[in-house]
PDB file of C-alpha atoms and ligand atoms in Angstrom:
ATOM      1  CA  UNK A1231    -119.477 -29.183 -14.906  1.00 87.00           C
ATOM      2  CA  UNK A1232    -119.355 -25.422 -15.262  1.00 92.00           C
ATOM      3  CA  UNK A1233    -117.267 -23.710 -17.928  1.00 95.00           C
ATOM      4  CA  UNK A1234    -116.290 -20.156 -18.786  1.00 96.00           C
ATOM      5  CA  UNK A1235    -115.804 -19.496 -22.510  1.00 97.00           C
ATOM      6  CA  UNK A1236    -113.896 -16.324 -23.469  1.00 97.00           C
ATOM      7  CA  UNK A1237    -114.086 -15.561 -27.195  1.00 96.00           C
ATOM      8  CA  UNK A1238    -114.715 -12.232 -28.925  1.00 96.00           C
ATOM      9  CA  UNK A1239    -115.993 -13.696 -32.203  1.00 95.00           C
ATOM     10  CA  UNK A1240    -119.764 -13.862 -31.570  1.00 96.00           C
ATOM     11  CA  UNK A1241    -120.438 -16.626 -34.108  1.00 96.00           C
ATOM     12  CA  UNK A1242    -117.662 -18.821 -32.735  1.00 95.00           C
ATOM     13  CA  UNK A1243    -118.659 -18.083 -29.125  1.00 97.00           C
ATOM     14  CA  UNK A1244    -122.233 -19.060 -29.929  1.00 96.00           C
ATOM     15  CA  UNK A1245    -121.192 -22.239 -31.736  1.00 96.00           C
ATOM     16  CA  UNK A1246    -118.925 -23.427 -28.899  1.00 96.00           C
ATOM     17  CA  UNK A1247    -121.408 -22.496 -26.160  1.00 96.00           C
ATOM     18  CA  UNK A1248    -124.334 -24.175 -27.907  1.00 96.00           C
ATOM     19  CA  UNK A1249    -122.343 -27.340 -28.521  1.00 95.00           C
ATOM     20  CA  UNK A1250    -121.187 -27.584 -24.919  1.00 95.00           C
ATOM     21  CA  UNK A1251    -124.646 -26.829 -23.489  1.00 93.00           C
ATOM     22  CA  UNK A1252    -126.079 -29.617 -25.639  1.00 92.00           C
ATOM     23  CA  UNK A1253    -123.520 -31.897 -24.036  1.00 89.00           C
ATOM     24  CA  UNK A1254    -124.778 -30.992 -20.570  1.00 87.00           C
ATOM     25  CA  UNK A1255    -122.194 -28.410 -19.525  1.00 92.00           C
ATOM     26  CA  UNK A1256    -123.226 -25.214 -17.779  1.00 92.00           C
ATOM     27  CA  UNK A1257    -121.615 -22.459 -19.851  1.00 95.00           C
ATOM     28  CA  UNK A1258    -120.951 -18.805 -19.109  1.00 95.00           C
ATOM     29  CA  UNK A1259    -119.931 -17.001 -22.288  1.00 97.00           C
ATOM     30  CA  UNK A1260    -118.061 -13.669 -22.311  1.00 97.00           C
ATOM     31  CA  UNK A1261    -116.363 -11.632 -25.053  1.00 97.00           C
ATOM     32  CA  UNK A1262    -113.615  -9.707 -23.268  1.00 97.00           C
ATOM     33  CA  UNK A1263    -110.678 -10.317 -20.968  1.00 96.00           C
ATOM     34  CA  UNK A1264    -112.071  -7.884 -18.428  1.00 96.00           C
ATOM     35  CA  UNK A1265    -115.358  -9.813 -18.175  1.00 96.00           C
ATOM     36  CA  UNK A1266    -113.430 -13.089 -17.915  1.00 96.00           C
ATOM     37  CA  UNK A1267    -111.410 -11.876 -14.930  1.00 94.00           C
ATOM     38  CA  UNK A1268    -114.547 -10.512 -13.296  1.00 93.00           C
ATOM     39  CA  UNK A1269    -116.410 -13.820 -13.690  1.00 93.00           C
ATOM     40  CA  UNK A1270    -113.501 -15.938 -12.462  1.00 91.00           C
ATOM     41  CA  UNK A1271    -113.254 -13.761  -9.368  1.00 84.00           C
ATOM     42  CA  UNK A1272    -116.993 -14.128  -8.693  1.00 84.00           C
ATOM     43  CA  UNK A1273    -117.810 -17.759  -9.489  1.00 83.00           C
ATOM     44  CA  UNK A1274    -116.032 -21.082  -9.574  1.00 85.00           C
ATOM     45  CA  UNK A1275    -115.469 -22.926 -12.832  1.00 91.00           C
ATOM     46  CA  UNK A1276    -114.277 -26.418 -13.667  1.00 90.00           C
ATOM     47  CA  UNK A1277    -112.396 -25.091 -16.707  1.00 93.00           C
ATOM     48  CA  UNK A1278    -111.875 -21.954 -18.778  1.00 95.00           C
ATOM     49  CA  UNK A1279    -111.655 -21.867 -22.586  1.00 96.00           C
ATOM     50  CA  UNK A1280    -109.687 -18.742 -23.503  1.00 95.00           C
ATOM     51  CA  UNK A1281    -109.175 -17.119 -26.893  1.00 93.00           C
ATOM     52  CA  UNK A1282    -105.811 -15.324 -26.880  1.00 89.00           C
ATOM     53  CA  UNK A1283    -106.809 -12.621 -29.392  1.00 88.00           C
ATOM     54  CA  UNK A1284    -109.205 -10.438 -27.408  1.00 92.00           C
ATOM     55  CA  UNK A1285    -110.141  -6.805 -28.078  1.00 94.00           C
ATOM     56  CA  UNK A1286    -109.415  -5.310 -24.654  1.00 96.00           C
ATOM     57  CA  UNK A1287    -106.432  -7.203 -23.265  1.00 93.00           C
ATOM     58  CA  UNK A1288    -103.587  -9.403 -24.421  1.00 88.00           C
ATOM     59  CA  UNK A1289    -104.645 -13.014 -23.978  1.00 86.00           C
ATOM     60  CA  UNK A1290    -101.433 -13.853 -22.107  1.00 86.00           C
ATOM     61  CA  UNK A1291    -102.244 -11.140 -19.561  1.00 89.00           C
ATOM     62  CA  UNK A1292    -105.738 -12.594 -19.173  1.00 92.00           C
ATOM     63  CA  UNK A1293    -104.198 -16.039 -18.627  1.00 90.00           C
ATOM     64  CA  UNK A1294    -101.902 -14.667 -15.918  1.00 88.00           C
ATOM     65  CA  UNK A1295    -104.849 -12.869 -14.332  1.00 89.00           C
ATOM     66  CA  UNK A1296    -106.901 -16.080 -14.314  1.00 88.00           C
ATOM     67  CA  UNK A1297    -104.034 -17.912 -12.662  1.00 82.00           C
ATOM     68  CA  UNK A1298    -103.780 -15.292  -9.930  1.00 81.00           C
ATOM     69  CA  UNK A1299    -107.490 -15.647  -9.140  1.00 81.00           C
ATOM     70  CA  UNK A1300    -108.090 -19.401  -9.357  1.00 79.00           C
ATOM     71  CA  UNK A1301    -106.294 -22.664 -10.096  1.00 78.00           C
ATOM     72  CA  UNK A1302    -108.759 -23.433 -12.854  1.00 86.00           C
ATOM     73  CA  UNK A1303    -107.731 -25.640 -15.797  1.00 89.00           C
ATOM     74  CA  UNK A1304    -107.440 -23.553 -18.956  1.00 91.00           C
ATOM     75  CA  UNK A1305    -107.660 -24.531 -22.605  1.00 93.00           C
ATOM     76  CA  UNK A1306    -106.268 -21.877 -24.935  1.00 90.00           C
ATOM     77  CA  UNK A1307    -107.849 -21.160 -28.327  1.00 90.00           C
ATOM     78  CA  UNK A1308    -105.865 -19.185 -30.804  1.00 84.00           C
ATOM     79  CA  UNK A1309    -105.337 -18.426 -34.449  1.00 78.00           C
ATOM     80  CA  UNK A1310    -101.730 -17.450 -33.740  1.00 65.00           C
ATOM     81  CA  UNK A1311     -99.568 -20.143 -35.178  1.00 66.00           C
ATOM     82  CA  UNK A1312     -96.037 -21.005 -34.243  1.00 61.00           C
ATOM     83  CA  UNK A1313     -94.060 -22.679 -31.550  1.00 59.00           C
ATOM     84  CA  UNK A1314     -93.133 -19.516 -29.655  1.00 68.00           C
ATOM     85  CA  UNK A1315     -96.756 -18.753 -28.835  1.00 69.00           C
ATOM     86  CA  UNK A1316     -97.488 -22.335 -27.890  1.00 68.00           C
ATOM     87  CA  UNK A1317     -94.562 -22.384 -25.466  1.00 68.00           C
ATOM     88  CA  UNK A1318     -95.560 -19.008 -24.043  1.00 72.00           C
ATOM     89  CA  UNK A1319     -99.107 -20.292 -23.502  1.00 69.00           C
ATOM     90  CA  UNK A1320     -98.032 -23.445 -21.737  1.00 72.00           C
ATOM     91  CA  UNK A1321     -95.429 -21.549 -19.681  1.00 71.00           C
ATOM     92  CA  UNK A1322     -98.133 -19.077 -18.741  1.00 73.00           C
ATOM     93  CA  UNK A1323    -100.079 -21.879 -17.088  1.00 76.00           C
ATOM     94  CA  UNK A1324    -102.365 -23.130 -19.865  1.00 83.00           C
ATOM     95  CA  UNK A1325    -103.201 -26.830 -19.672  1.00 84.00           C
ATOM     96  CA  UNK A1326    -103.638 -27.298 -23.395  1.00 85.00           C
ATOM     97  CA  UNK A1327    -103.627 -25.340 -26.585  1.00 85.00           C
ATOM     98  CA  UNK A1328    -105.789 -25.678 -29.702  1.00 89.00           C
ATOM     99  CA  UNK A1329    -105.237 -23.821 -32.958  1.00 86.00           C
ATOM    100  CA  UNK A1330    -108.052 -22.291 -34.970  1.00 87.00           C
ATOM    101  CA  UNK A1331    -109.716 -23.402 -37.102  1.00 87.00           C
ATOM    102  CA  UNK A1332    -110.564 -26.537 -35.156  1.00 91.00           C
ATOM    103  CA  UNK A1333    -113.034 -29.345 -35.319  1.00 92.00           C
ATOM    104  CA  UNK A1334    -115.683 -29.255 -32.563  1.00 93.00           C
ATOM    105  CA  UNK A1335    -115.277 -32.952 -31.816  1.00 92.00           C
ATOM    106  CA  UNK A1336    -111.527 -32.519 -31.353  1.00 91.00           C
ATOM    107  CA  UNK A1337    -112.085 -29.425 -29.235  1.00 94.00           C
ATOM    108  CA  UNK A1338    -114.490 -31.310 -26.979  1.00 94.00           C
ATOM    109  CA  UNK A1339    -112.074 -34.244 -26.630  1.00 92.00           C
ATOM    110  CA  UNK A1340    -109.219 -31.904 -25.647  1.00 92.00           C
ATOM    111  CA  UNK A1341    -111.466 -30.085 -23.199  1.00 93.00           C
ATOM    112  CA  UNK A1342    -112.516 -33.366 -21.570  1.00 90.00           C
ATOM    113  CA  UNK A1343    -108.852 -34.371 -21.275  1.00 88.00           C
ATOM    114  CA  UNK A1344    -108.115 -31.088 -19.470  1.00 88.00           C
ATOM    115  CA  UNK A1345    -111.086 -31.709 -17.156  1.00 87.00           C
ATOM    116  CA  UNK A1346    -109.916 -35.256 -16.375  1.00 81.00           C
ATOM    117  CA  UNK A1347    -106.477 -34.162 -15.195  1.00 73.00           C
ATOM    118  CA  UNK A1348    -106.124 -34.565 -11.489  1.00 61.00           C
ATOM    119  CA  UNK A1349    -106.984 -31.201 -10.025  1.00 53.00           C
ATOM    120  CA  UNK A1350    -104.984 -29.526  -7.317  1.00 46.00           C
ATOM    121  CA  UNK A1351    -108.031 -29.289  -5.094  1.00 44.00           C
ATOM    122  CA  UNK A1352    -110.301 -32.254  -5.555  1.00 46.00           C
ATOM    123  CA  UNK A1353    -109.825 -35.955  -4.875  1.00 49.00           C
ATOM    124  CA  UNK A1354    -111.041 -38.134  -7.785  1.00 58.00           C
ATOM    125  CA  UNK A1355    -113.827 -39.750  -5.734  1.00 74.00           C
ATOM    126  CA  UNK A1356    -115.201 -37.312  -3.190  1.00 83.00           C
ATOM    127  CA  UNK A1357    -117.158 -39.159  -0.514  1.00 89.00           C
ATOM    128  CA  UNK A1358    -119.384 -38.550   2.489  1.00 92.00           C
ATOM    129  CA  UNK A1359    -120.870 -41.196   4.764  1.00 92.00           C
ATOM    130  CA  UNK A1360    -121.579 -44.273   2.649  1.00 93.00           C
ATOM    131  CA  UNK A1361    -121.846 -42.188  -0.528  1.00 94.00           C
ATOM    132  CA  UNK A1362    -119.201 -41.430  -3.109  1.00 91.00           C
ATOM    133  CA  UNK A1363    -119.208 -39.661  -6.443  1.00 90.00           C
ATOM    134  CA  UNK A1364    -117.576 -41.078  -9.540  1.00 83.00           C
ATOM    135  CA  UNK A1365    -116.958 -37.803 -11.366  1.00 76.00           C
ATOM    136  CA  UNK A1366    -115.847 -39.332 -14.657  1.00 70.00           C
ATOM    137  CA  UNK A1367    -118.974 -41.563 -14.894  1.00 75.00           C
ATOM    138  CA  UNK A1368    -121.409 -38.976 -13.449  1.00 83.00           C
ATOM    139  CA  UNK A1369    -122.563 -41.643 -10.992  1.00 90.00           C
ATOM    140  CA  UNK A1370    -123.458 -41.658  -7.315  1.00 94.00           C
ATOM    141  CA  UNK A1371    -122.281 -44.769  -5.565  1.00 92.00           C
ATOM    142  CA  UNK A1372    -122.997 -46.702  -2.366  1.00 93.00           C
ATOM    143  CA  UNK A1373    -120.771 -49.766  -2.065  1.00 86.00           C
ATOM    144  CA  UNK A1374    -121.218 -51.690  -5.315  1.00 83.00           C
ATOM    145  CA  UNK A1375    -124.428 -49.885  -6.258  1.00 90.00           C
ATOM    146  CA  UNK A1376    -124.276 -47.043  -8.805  1.00 91.00           C
ATOM    147  CA  UNK A1377    -126.845 -44.679 -10.152  1.00 94.00           C
ATOM    148  CA  UNK A1378    -126.228 -42.405 -13.113  1.00 93.00           C
ATOM    149  CA  UNK A1379    -126.946 -38.712 -12.642  1.00 93.00           C
ATOM    150  CA  UNK A1380    -128.004 -36.143 -15.215  1.00 91.00           C
ATOM    151  CA  UNK A1381    -125.473 -33.314 -15.759  1.00 87.00           C
ATOM    152  CA  UNK A1382    -127.363 -30.947 -13.435  1.00 89.00           C
ATOM    153  CA  UNK A1383    -127.914 -33.596 -10.776  1.00 94.00           C
ATOM    154  CA  UNK A1384    -124.201 -34.363 -10.966  1.00 92.00           C
ATOM    155  CA  UNK A1385    -123.275 -30.674 -10.594  1.00 90.00           C
ATOM    156  CA  UNK A1386    -125.519 -30.404  -7.524  1.00 93.00           C
ATOM    157  CA  UNK A1387    -124.268 -33.679  -6.038  1.00 94.00           C
ATOM    158  CA  UNK A1388    -120.628 -32.695  -6.565  1.00 91.00           C
ATOM    159  CA  UNK A1389    -121.134 -29.372  -4.770  1.00 92.00           C
ATOM    160  CA  UNK A1390    -122.893 -31.062  -1.847  1.00 94.00           C
ATOM    161  CA  UNK A1391    -120.544 -34.010  -1.426  1.00 93.00           C
ATOM    162  CA  UNK A1392    -117.418 -31.856  -1.579  1.00 88.00           C
ATOM    163  CA  UNK A1393    -118.824 -29.790   1.275  1.00 89.00           C
ATOM    164  CA  UNK A1394    -120.057 -32.740   3.331  1.00 86.00           C
ATOM    165  CA  UNK A1395    -121.925 -31.528   6.411  1.00 89.00           C
ATOM    166  CA  UNK A1396    -121.216 -27.867   5.583  1.00 92.00           C
ATOM    167  CA  UNK A1397    -124.106 -25.835   4.227  1.00 93.00           C
ATOM    168  CA  UNK A1398    -123.995 -24.993   0.530  1.00 93.00           C
ATOM    169  CA  UNK A1399    -125.950 -21.797  -0.048  1.00 92.00           C
ATOM    170  CA  UNK A1400    -128.738 -21.642  -2.621  1.00 90.00           C
ATOM    171  CA  UNK A1401    -127.236 -18.736  -4.579  1.00 86.00           C
ATOM    172  CA  UNK A1402    -123.975 -20.601  -5.075  1.00 86.00           C
ATOM    173  CA  UNK A1403    -125.834 -23.714  -6.243  1.00 89.00           C
ATOM    174  CA  UNK A1404    -128.045 -21.707  -8.605  1.00 87.00           C
ATOM    175  CA  UNK A1405    -124.944 -20.045 -10.042  1.00 85.00           C
ATOM    176  CA  UNK A1406    -123.224 -23.382 -10.636  1.00 85.00           C
ATOM    177  CA  UNK A1407    -126.342 -24.996 -12.088  1.00 86.00           C
ATOM    178  CA  UNK A1408    -127.657 -22.227 -14.272  1.00 85.00           C
ATOM    179  CA  UNK A1409    -124.764 -19.803 -14.758  1.00 80.00           C
ATOM    180  CA  UNK A1410    -125.755 -16.476 -16.245  1.00 69.00           C
ATOM    181  CA  UNK A1411    -128.998 -17.867 -17.711  1.00 67.00           C
ATOM    182  CA  UNK A1412    -131.972 -15.600 -17.168  1.00 60.00           C
ATOM    183  CA  UNK A1413    -135.423 -16.612 -16.000  1.00 63.00           C
ATOM    184  CA  UNK A1414    -134.359 -19.345 -13.633  1.00 67.00           C
ATOM    185  CA  UNK A1415    -137.435 -20.026 -11.555  1.00 72.00           C
ATOM    186  CA  UNK A1416    -137.034 -20.461  -7.821  1.00 70.00           C
ATOM    187  CA  UNK A1417    -138.457 -23.942  -8.217  1.00 84.00           C
ATOM    188  CA  UNK A1418    -135.855 -25.121 -10.720  1.00 89.00           C
ATOM    189  CA  UNK A1419    -133.233 -25.755  -8.039  1.00 90.00           C
ATOM    190  CA  UNK A1420    -135.772 -27.442  -5.747  1.00 91.00           C
ATOM    191  CA  UNK A1421    -136.832 -29.733  -8.606  1.00 93.00           C
ATOM    192  CA  UNK A1422    -133.246 -30.915  -9.137  1.00 94.00           C
ATOM    193  CA  UNK A1423    -132.810 -31.423  -5.386  1.00 96.00           C
ATOM    194  CA  UNK A1424    -135.985 -33.561  -5.357  1.00 96.00           C
ATOM    195  CA  UNK A1425    -134.756 -35.728  -8.211  1.00 96.00           C
ATOM    196  CA  UNK A1426    -131.377 -36.201  -6.541  1.00 97.00           C
ATOM    197  CA  UNK A1427    -133.104 -37.146  -3.253  1.00 97.00           C
ATOM    198  CA  UNK A1428    -135.086 -39.838  -5.071  1.00 96.00           C
ATOM    199  CA  UNK A1429    -131.912 -41.249  -6.578  1.00 96.00           C
ATOM    200  CA  UNK A1430    -130.111 -41.338  -3.221  1.00 95.00           C
ATOM    201  CA  UNK A1431    -133.159 -43.139  -1.805  1.00 94.00           C
ATOM    202  CA  UNK A1432    -132.944 -45.676  -4.645  1.00 94.00           C
ATOM    203  CA  UNK A1433    -129.330 -46.310  -3.652  1.00 95.00           C
ATOM    204  CA  UNK A1434    -130.544 -46.863  -0.071  1.00 94.00           C
ATOM    205  CA  UNK A1435    -127.871 -44.464   1.145  1.00 94.00           C
ATOM    206  CA  UNK A1436    -128.023 -43.500   4.789  1.00 94.00           C
ATOM    207  CA  UNK A1437    -127.035 -39.975   3.681  1.00 95.00           C
ATOM    208  CA  UNK A1438    -129.849 -37.509   3.061  1.00 95.00           C
ATOM    209  CA  UNK A1439    -130.055 -33.945   1.737  1.00 96.00           C
ATOM    210  CA  UNK A1440    -131.176 -31.576   4.473  1.00 95.00           C
ATOM    211  CA  UNK A1441    -132.952 -28.353   3.562  1.00 95.00           C
ATOM    212  CA  UNK A1442    -131.772 -25.341   5.551  1.00 92.00           C
ATOM    213  CA  UNK A1443    -134.810 -23.180   4.917  1.00 90.00           C
ATOM    214  CA  UNK A1444    -133.989 -19.934   3.119  1.00 86.00           C
ATOM    215  CA  UNK A1445    -130.238 -20.688   3.233  1.00 92.00           C
ATOM    216  CA  UNK A1446    -129.357 -23.785   1.289  1.00 93.00           C
ATOM    217  CA  UNK A1447    -128.689 -27.482   1.622  1.00 95.00           C
ATOM    218  CA  UNK A1448    -126.271 -29.859   3.245  1.00 95.00           C
ATOM    219  CA  UNK A1449    -125.715 -33.563   3.503  1.00 96.00           C
ATOM    220  CA  UNK A1450    -126.624 -35.434   6.666  1.00 94.00           C
ATOM    221  CA  UNK A1451    -125.156 -38.810   7.541  1.00 93.00           C
ATOM    222  CA  UNK A1452    -127.965 -40.816   9.181  1.00 88.00           C
ATOM    223  CA  UNK A1453    -125.438 -42.878  11.113  1.00 79.00           C
ATOM    224  CA  UNK A1454    -124.478 -39.848  13.226  1.00 59.00           C
ATOM    225  CA  UNK A1455    -127.921 -39.895  14.837  1.00 53.00           C
ATOM    226  CA  UNK A1456    -127.676 -43.515  15.989  1.00 50.00           C
TER     227      UNK A1456
HETATM  228 CA1  LIG B 741    -110.285 -13.437 -31.138  1.00 70.05          CA
END
């Protein structure tokens, strides 16, 4: 799962980002509305956490801008109290609203609830060939057999299975897996692909991950060849 956190308070941004990374999320952290809109236009996120009080833009304008660029679930953070703001936030397309100061455990629970809501784009159990992906349990599945995936394996598997036989390019996968992190070695993506291949083999799936050299990866349903 990849998240964009928009918060101008550096200490709070760091605390939220660190907490979510420890929980296995891939987190891009930005401090302004302008950066948020730029990132949302350039990458795809599973959810956005948006502080309404930003230095460069009104948070409600950022929310509208996000909505114009992507149908991404949004959790609003704000110190502004009062019903009027809450209604404005929800009317503006926010999926939930949390008032500062907040407890990190509550924040994470609300964020997970936003992520669980049926999206406009994705079916709950994407599938390809004999494989399916149980997003909520982070598990790959063949028939009755399940295997649990690590957060990064799950992010990779989700991208591949949602694209089926279409090629998913390496840059897009690296962006989803590692976000804005520096120093990602070229081998890091290959290592995750190798681990996911081993797990699919353990499930005895007839689907395999094909390497398109220099381009990316795609799934191949072994039954097609028979
Ligand atoms: Ca703020």
